Structures are given as C-alpha cells and as structure tokens.
XYZ file of C-alpha atoms in Angstrom:
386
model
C 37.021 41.064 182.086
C 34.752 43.103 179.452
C 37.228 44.197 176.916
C 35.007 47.715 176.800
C 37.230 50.313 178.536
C 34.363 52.231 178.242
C 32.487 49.628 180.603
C 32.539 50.041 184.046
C 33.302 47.137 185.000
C 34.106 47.436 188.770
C 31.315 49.545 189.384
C 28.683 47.196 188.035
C 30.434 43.879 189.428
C 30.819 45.730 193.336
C 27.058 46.097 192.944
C 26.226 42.428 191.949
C 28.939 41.301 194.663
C 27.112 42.777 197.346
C 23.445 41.987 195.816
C 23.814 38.450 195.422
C 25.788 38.054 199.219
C 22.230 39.691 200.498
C 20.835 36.611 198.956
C 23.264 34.112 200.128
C 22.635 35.248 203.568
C 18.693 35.429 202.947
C 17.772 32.436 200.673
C 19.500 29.258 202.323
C 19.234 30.171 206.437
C 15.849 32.656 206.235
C 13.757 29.468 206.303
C 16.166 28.242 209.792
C 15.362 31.683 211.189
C 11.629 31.479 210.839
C 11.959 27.912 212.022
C 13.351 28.637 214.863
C 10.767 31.342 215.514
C 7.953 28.377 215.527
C 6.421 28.870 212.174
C 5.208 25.391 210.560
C 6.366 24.419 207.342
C 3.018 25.395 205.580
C 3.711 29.264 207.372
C 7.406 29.100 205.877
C 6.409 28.442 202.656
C 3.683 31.416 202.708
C 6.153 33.628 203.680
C 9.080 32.770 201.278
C 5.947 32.558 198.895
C 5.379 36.402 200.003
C 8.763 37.426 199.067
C 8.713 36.648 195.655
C 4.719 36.861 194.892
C 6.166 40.941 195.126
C 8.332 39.956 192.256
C 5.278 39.931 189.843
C 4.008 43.272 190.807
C 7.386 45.377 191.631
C 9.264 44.956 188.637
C 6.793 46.049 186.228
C 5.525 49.124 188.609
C 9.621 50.025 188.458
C 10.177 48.980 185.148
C 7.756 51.138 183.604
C 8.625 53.820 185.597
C 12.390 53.572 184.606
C 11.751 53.314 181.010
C 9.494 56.260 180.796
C 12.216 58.419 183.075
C 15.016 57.195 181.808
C 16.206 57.327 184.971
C 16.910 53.272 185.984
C 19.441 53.815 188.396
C 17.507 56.343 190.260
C 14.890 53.924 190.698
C 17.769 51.674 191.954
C 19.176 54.001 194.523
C 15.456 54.633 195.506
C 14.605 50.884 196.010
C 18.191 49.525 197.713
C 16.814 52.545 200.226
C 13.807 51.752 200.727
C 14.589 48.018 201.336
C 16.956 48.850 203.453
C 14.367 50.683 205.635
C 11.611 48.395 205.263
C 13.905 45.103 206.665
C 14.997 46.613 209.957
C 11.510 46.321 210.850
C 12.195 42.562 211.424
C 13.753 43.969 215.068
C 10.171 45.067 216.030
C 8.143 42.032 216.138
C 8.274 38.541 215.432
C 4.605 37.328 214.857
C 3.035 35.555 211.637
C 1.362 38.987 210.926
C 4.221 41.410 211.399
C 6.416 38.915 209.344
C 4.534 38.808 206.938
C 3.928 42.927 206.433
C 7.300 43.043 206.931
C 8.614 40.977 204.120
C 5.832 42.089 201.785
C 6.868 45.630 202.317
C 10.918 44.844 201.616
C 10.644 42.663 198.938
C 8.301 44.986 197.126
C 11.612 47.423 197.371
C 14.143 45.088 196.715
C 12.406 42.771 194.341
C 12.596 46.356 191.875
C 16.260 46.899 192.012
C 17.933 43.870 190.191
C 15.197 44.065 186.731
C 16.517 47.925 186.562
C 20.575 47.159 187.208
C 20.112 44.197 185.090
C 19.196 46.707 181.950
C 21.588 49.030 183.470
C 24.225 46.842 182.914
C 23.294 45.563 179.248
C 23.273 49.288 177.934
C 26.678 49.879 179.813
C 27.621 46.593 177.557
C 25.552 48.025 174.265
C 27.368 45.390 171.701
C 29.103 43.599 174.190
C 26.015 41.903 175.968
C 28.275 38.607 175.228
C 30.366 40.202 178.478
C 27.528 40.264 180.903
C 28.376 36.654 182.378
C 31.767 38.469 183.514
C 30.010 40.993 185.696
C 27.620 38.820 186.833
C 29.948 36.140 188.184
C 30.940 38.782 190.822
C 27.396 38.055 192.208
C 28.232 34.536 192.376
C 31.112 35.121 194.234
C 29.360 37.331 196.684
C 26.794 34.951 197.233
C 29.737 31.812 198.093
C 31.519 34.234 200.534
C 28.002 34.796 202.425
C 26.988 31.360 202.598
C 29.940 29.761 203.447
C 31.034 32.008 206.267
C 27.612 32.129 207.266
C 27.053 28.258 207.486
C 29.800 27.587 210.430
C 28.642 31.110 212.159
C 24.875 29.859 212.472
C 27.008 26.355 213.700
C 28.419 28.283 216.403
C 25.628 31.288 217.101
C 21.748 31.272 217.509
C 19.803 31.785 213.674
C 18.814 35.159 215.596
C 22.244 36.175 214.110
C 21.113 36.041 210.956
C 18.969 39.582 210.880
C 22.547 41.440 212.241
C 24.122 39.862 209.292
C 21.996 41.115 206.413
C 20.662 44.438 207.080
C 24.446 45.862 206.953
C 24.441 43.740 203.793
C 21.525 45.871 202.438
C 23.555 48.914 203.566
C 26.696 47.675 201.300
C 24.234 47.637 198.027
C 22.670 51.102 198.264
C 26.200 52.571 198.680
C 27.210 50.321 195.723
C 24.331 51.784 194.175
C 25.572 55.411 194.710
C 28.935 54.205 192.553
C 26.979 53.398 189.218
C 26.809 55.648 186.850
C 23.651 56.278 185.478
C 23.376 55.012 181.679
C 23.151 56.942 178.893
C 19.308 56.802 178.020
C 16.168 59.081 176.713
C 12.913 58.894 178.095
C 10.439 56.916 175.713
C 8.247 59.649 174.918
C 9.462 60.440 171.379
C 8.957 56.210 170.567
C 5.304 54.947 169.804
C 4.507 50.994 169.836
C 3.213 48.611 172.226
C 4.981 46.126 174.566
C 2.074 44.193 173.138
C 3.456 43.738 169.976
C 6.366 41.978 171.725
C 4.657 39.701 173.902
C 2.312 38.381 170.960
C 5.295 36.426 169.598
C 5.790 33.036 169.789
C 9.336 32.855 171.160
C 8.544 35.419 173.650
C 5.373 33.349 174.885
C 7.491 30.713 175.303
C 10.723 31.967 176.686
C 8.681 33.147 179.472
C 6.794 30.381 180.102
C 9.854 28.061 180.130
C 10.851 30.453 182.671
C 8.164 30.770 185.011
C 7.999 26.585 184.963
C 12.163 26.427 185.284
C 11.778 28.796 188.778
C 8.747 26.763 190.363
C 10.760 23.747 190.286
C 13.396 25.756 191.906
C 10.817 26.810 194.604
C 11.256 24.090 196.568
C 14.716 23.967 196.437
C 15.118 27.718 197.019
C 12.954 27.233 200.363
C 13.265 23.751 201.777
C 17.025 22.626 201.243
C 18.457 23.375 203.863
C 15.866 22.425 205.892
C 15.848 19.079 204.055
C 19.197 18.420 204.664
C 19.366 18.999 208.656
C 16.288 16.764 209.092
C 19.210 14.201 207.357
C 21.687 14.948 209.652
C 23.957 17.655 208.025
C 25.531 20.563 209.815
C 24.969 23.908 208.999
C 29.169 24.358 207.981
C 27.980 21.400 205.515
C 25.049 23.083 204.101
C 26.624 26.196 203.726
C 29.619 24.617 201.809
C 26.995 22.901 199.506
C 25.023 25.487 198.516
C 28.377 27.229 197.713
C 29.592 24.165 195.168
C 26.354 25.105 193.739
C 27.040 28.514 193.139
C 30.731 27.890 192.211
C 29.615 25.334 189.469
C 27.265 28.682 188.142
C 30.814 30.929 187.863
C 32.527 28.260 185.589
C 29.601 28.471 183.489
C 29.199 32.119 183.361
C 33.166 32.346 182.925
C 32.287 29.872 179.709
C 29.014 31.484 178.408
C 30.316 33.887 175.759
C 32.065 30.850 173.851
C 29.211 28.306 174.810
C 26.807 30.695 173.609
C 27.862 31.510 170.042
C 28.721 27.598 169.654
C 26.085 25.935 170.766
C 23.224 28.541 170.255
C 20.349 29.856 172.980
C 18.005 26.849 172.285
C 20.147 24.289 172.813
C 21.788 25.757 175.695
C 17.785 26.234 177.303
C 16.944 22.497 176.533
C 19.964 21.122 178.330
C 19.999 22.653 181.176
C 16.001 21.962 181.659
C 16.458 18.378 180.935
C 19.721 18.308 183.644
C 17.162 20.249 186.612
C 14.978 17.332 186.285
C 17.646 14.741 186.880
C 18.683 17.333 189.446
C 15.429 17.281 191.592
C 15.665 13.803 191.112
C 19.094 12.833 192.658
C 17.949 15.528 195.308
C 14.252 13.314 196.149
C 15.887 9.954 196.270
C 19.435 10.405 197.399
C 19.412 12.293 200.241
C 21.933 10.692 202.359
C 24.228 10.077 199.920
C 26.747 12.995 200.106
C 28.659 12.077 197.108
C 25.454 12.283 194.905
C 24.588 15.319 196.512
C 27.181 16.866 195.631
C 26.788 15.960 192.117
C 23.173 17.140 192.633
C 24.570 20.512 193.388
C 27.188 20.375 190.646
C 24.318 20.848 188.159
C 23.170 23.934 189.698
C 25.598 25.598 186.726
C 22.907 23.969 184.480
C 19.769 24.508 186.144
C 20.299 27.980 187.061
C 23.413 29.294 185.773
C 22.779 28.509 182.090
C 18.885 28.685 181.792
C 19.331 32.655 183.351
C 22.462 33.636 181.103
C 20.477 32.052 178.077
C 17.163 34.013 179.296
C 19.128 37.362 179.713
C 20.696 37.142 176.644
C 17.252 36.119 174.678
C 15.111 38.917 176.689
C 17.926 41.215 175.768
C 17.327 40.455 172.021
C 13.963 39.771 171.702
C 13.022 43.527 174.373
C 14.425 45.494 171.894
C 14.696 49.813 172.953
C 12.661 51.760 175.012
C 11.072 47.550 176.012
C 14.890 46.878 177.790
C 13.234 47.638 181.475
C 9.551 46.066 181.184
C 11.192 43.082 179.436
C 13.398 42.237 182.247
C 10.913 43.139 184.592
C 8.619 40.547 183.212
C 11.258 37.788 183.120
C 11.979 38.768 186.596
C 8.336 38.872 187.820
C 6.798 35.419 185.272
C 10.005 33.408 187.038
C 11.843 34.711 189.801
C 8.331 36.420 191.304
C 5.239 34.407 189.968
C 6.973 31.118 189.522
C 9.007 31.009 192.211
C 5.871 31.988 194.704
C 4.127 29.696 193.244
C 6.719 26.995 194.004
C 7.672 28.157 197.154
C 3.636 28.143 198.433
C 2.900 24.902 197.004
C 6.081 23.217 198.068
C 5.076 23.628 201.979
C 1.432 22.291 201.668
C 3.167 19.117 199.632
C 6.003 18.600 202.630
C 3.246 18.778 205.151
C 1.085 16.367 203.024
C 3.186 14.043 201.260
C 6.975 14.748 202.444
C 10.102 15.881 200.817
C 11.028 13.216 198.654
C 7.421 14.016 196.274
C 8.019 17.637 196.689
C 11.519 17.296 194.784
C 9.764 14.635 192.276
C 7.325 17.023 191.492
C 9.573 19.724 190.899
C 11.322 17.142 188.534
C 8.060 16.832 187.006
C 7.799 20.371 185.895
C 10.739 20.775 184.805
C 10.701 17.909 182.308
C 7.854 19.988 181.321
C 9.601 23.502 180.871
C 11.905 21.051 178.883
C 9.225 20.127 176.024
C 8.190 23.655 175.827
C 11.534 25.005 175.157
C 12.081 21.897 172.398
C 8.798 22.855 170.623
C 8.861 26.363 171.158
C 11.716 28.019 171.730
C 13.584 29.629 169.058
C 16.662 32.087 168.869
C 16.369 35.436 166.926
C 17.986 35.063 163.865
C 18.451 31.233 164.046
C 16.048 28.616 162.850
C 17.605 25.685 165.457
C-alpha cells in the first residue's frame, strides 16, 4: 500500500477494480459474442478495430479539455456516464451497422475516462508516482475475477449473457467515479508553452513509437485468442483461467515495479520486456496445442504488458511535465492503446482470413522485435544516460 496517508488509496484502487473487470468481461469473450452473432473474422476485427481507432481521437478531445478545466475527474464522471448510456444500445439491434455505431459511440466515452484517472491518480501520488503499480494492481485483480468467473458461465450459458454481464459493470465504475476526489489542480491559463516543445524530443518520439508498435503486436492477441484457442479445442473455463495467469503474472510485476524500477532503470526494463513479447507471439504461433507452453506463453504477459505500461507511465509521467500531465497520457493512450492497437486489431482479421493464425502471431512477433531496436537505439530515461 502507498505509504501517503494523504493518498487515497481505496478510492483510486475501487475505481481501477471495477475498470479493468469491464475489460475482462469485454476484451477476451466480445469477439465469441459477435461470433456467435455471424460476423466473419474480417467484420470482428473491424469492429474491435472500431473500439480502439476512438482511442486516438477521445483522449486528446478529453485530455485537453481536462487540462484547461482543471476539472479531470469531472470529465471522468461525465464519460463513465455517457458510456454507460451509449452500451445499452447493444439491446436494440444486432446488425453490422448498428454494431458498429454502437461501439463507436461507447468507446468514444469510455476510451476518455482511463487517460484522465490515470493523471488523476499520479497527482494524488505527487512524489510518490513510484506507488502507482500498487493502485493499479487492483485493476488486475478486477480484471482475473471477471474473466475467470466469466469463462465457466459462457461454458454453461449462451455468449448472449455476456451484454447482462457488463453494462452493470459500467454502472459499478461511474459510481466508483462519484467516490474520487477531485485532485488538487489549476486550470492552465496562467502557463504559456507548447505541447510541441515536448513532443520534438527524441525520447518522447521514441517512447511513443515503441508504444504504438508494442500494442499492434498485442492486437492480435487482444482480439483473436480466444478465438484461437477454441478452434484448438479449449473450453471456455480454460480460456478464461489463461487469460487470468496472464493477468496474475502482470500483479507480481506491478507488486515488484517500485524496486525493479530504481534498480534496473526505465530503458532496460522497456528493452526486456519487448524482446520477451516477441518470443511471446512466438510460443503463441507455433505451440498452440501445447498447454504447458501456453501457459508459459501467458506467463510473460507480466513482461509484455505489465512492465512495458508501468515503464511507459512512469516515463510519460516524467517526460509530460505540468499543465502536459492530461494530453501526455492521452497521447500514450491514443499512439498505443487507440492507434496501435486498431491498427493491429484491423490488420490481424484480413491476415487470419488470408494466411491463418499461426502468421498473424509471427507477424506480431515481427513487430515487436522491431519496437525492441527502437527502444535500444532510442530510448533514454530522464536523468540517466543508460
């Protein structure tokens, strides 16, 4: 826990609890739901792709708007709303078109909130950003609970569960939402500067592209998986229980990022867990029936996710310094999460209708080996010449 009594610690982990069991819910069984609607696997990749193309538009409409208010959690409350609005629509209709309004409408909403808590919660931390894995682990946790009880449930039940399951889910953040305290901030009118300035330097450049790369890789991943692994026989109880390793691997390493971090710096911490997602996608194209490598393959989620975003937090926080806290996270959300991840979510279904899954993963291995180089040549720390 955050040694910060000042910290609100509760109130900002309740928040990423219920956030990240949304997307344990959504992420690994969405793409069985519009399966089992009919959609092709060239449809389900447009409209994962849709979900997160929002993410390079929303966060910097919000962010901006947040920094020049000061008013982030406003734009929070305002957002968990509005998404929670936007996704009962899903009860209307089921066709290609009205999917794909639908989900272009709520992500826009949600895709806003997490860029805006995530800067919450790093001024609520002020000099103890090294605490932010602590909080954020409660996200973690959500997501395991959803997507482990959800797995045998969707065993048992129709996927048409699955819309009954998250829309109260959506109702649980916004009233986390209400519990936050807003943080103590001032409107940027009195500071002059451009983000500009910012984004001309180096290690920005390539923090962010290391990051858009890292999250296409992850796109097909992210959207295929599951689907991957019941065309090789696994149950749903199974899938569910291996997406959770995944995410249980990520706690341990956000439980270990405040000493990993000061010992083994940013970089170095980027590098490795680029160069272990490659091997990753690997073990994932070319083992597939093996459940012991598999496993292992889902061991190193703590590396290809849990350590590239606690290093990328932590550098975005240092290097988005001031009134830039909102914008910066917003663009780290919308270059990875939103442009890199649509990007990888699109261009995964066109290669598993073309080619299969095995070159999808390969491919995904291939870019990340990539983001690896970048972050070896490029990347450096504030403050640290490694």
């Amino acid at each position: 826990m955050v040694a910060n009594a000042s910290v609100p610690y509760w109130r900002l982990s309740m928040f990423y609890l219920f956030f990240f069991a949304s997307i344990g819910a959504f992420v690994p069984y969405w793409t069985l739901y519009l399966k089992s609607l009919g959609f092709s696997p060239a449809e389900i990749g447009e409209l994962m792709a849709i979900t997160l193309a929002t993410k390079i538009v929303a966060p910097n409409v919000w962010g901006w708007l947040a920094d020049h208010s000061g008013r982030r959690m406003l734009i929070v409350r305002v957002g968990t709303f509005c998404a929670l609005v936007a996704f009962s629509a899903v009860f209307i209709g089921q066709s290609y078109g009205w999917m794909a309004l639908v989900m272009c409408v709520f992500s826009f909403f949600w895709n806003a909130v997490l860029p805006q808590f995530e800067a919450t919660t790093m001024r609520h931390l002020g000099a103890h950003s090294h605490g932010y894995s602590a909080i954020r682990l409660w996200g973690s946790i959500g997501f395991i609970a959803a997507v482990m009880a959800l797995g045998p449930a969707l065993d048992k039940f129709d996927t048409g569960l699955l819309p009954q399951v998250i829309l109260p889910m959506l109702l649980a953040i916004f009233l986390a939402s209400l519990w936050v305290p807003e943080e103590r901030e001032s409107p940027i009118a009195h500071h002059h500067g451009s983000i500009l300035l910012v984004l001309r330097q180096p290690p920005v450049l390539a923090l962010l592209g290391v990051c858009f790369l890292m999250q296409l890789s992850h796109g097909p991943y992210y959207t295929f998986f599951t689907i991957y692994l019941e065309d090789h026989g696994y149950s749903r109880s199974l899938i569910g229980q291996l997406w959770g390793l995944g995410v249980m691997a990520e706690i341990v390493v956000f439980l270990f990022m405040a000493r990993l971090m000061p010992r083994l710096g940013a970089r170095r911490l980027m590098i490795g867990s680029l160069g272990l997602a490659s091997l990753r996608w690997v073990l994932i194209a070319l083992f597939p029936d093996q459940l012991a490598i598999i496993l292992f393959a889902q061991v190193l989620h703590a590396a290809s996710f849990g350590v590239c975003h606690a290093v990328a937090i932590h550098l975005i926080h240092r290097l988005f310094v001031g009134r830039f806290q909102g914008r910066g996270q917003a663009l780290y959300s919308s270059l990875s999460f939103g442009a890199g991840g649509a990007v990888g979510s699109f261009g995964s279904g066109y290669v598993w209708s073309h080619s299969g899954p095995a070159v999808m993963f390969l491919i995904a291995a291939g870019v990340s080996a990539v983001a690896c180089v970048v972050a070896w040549r490029y990347l450096t720390e504030p403050g640290h010449e490694d």
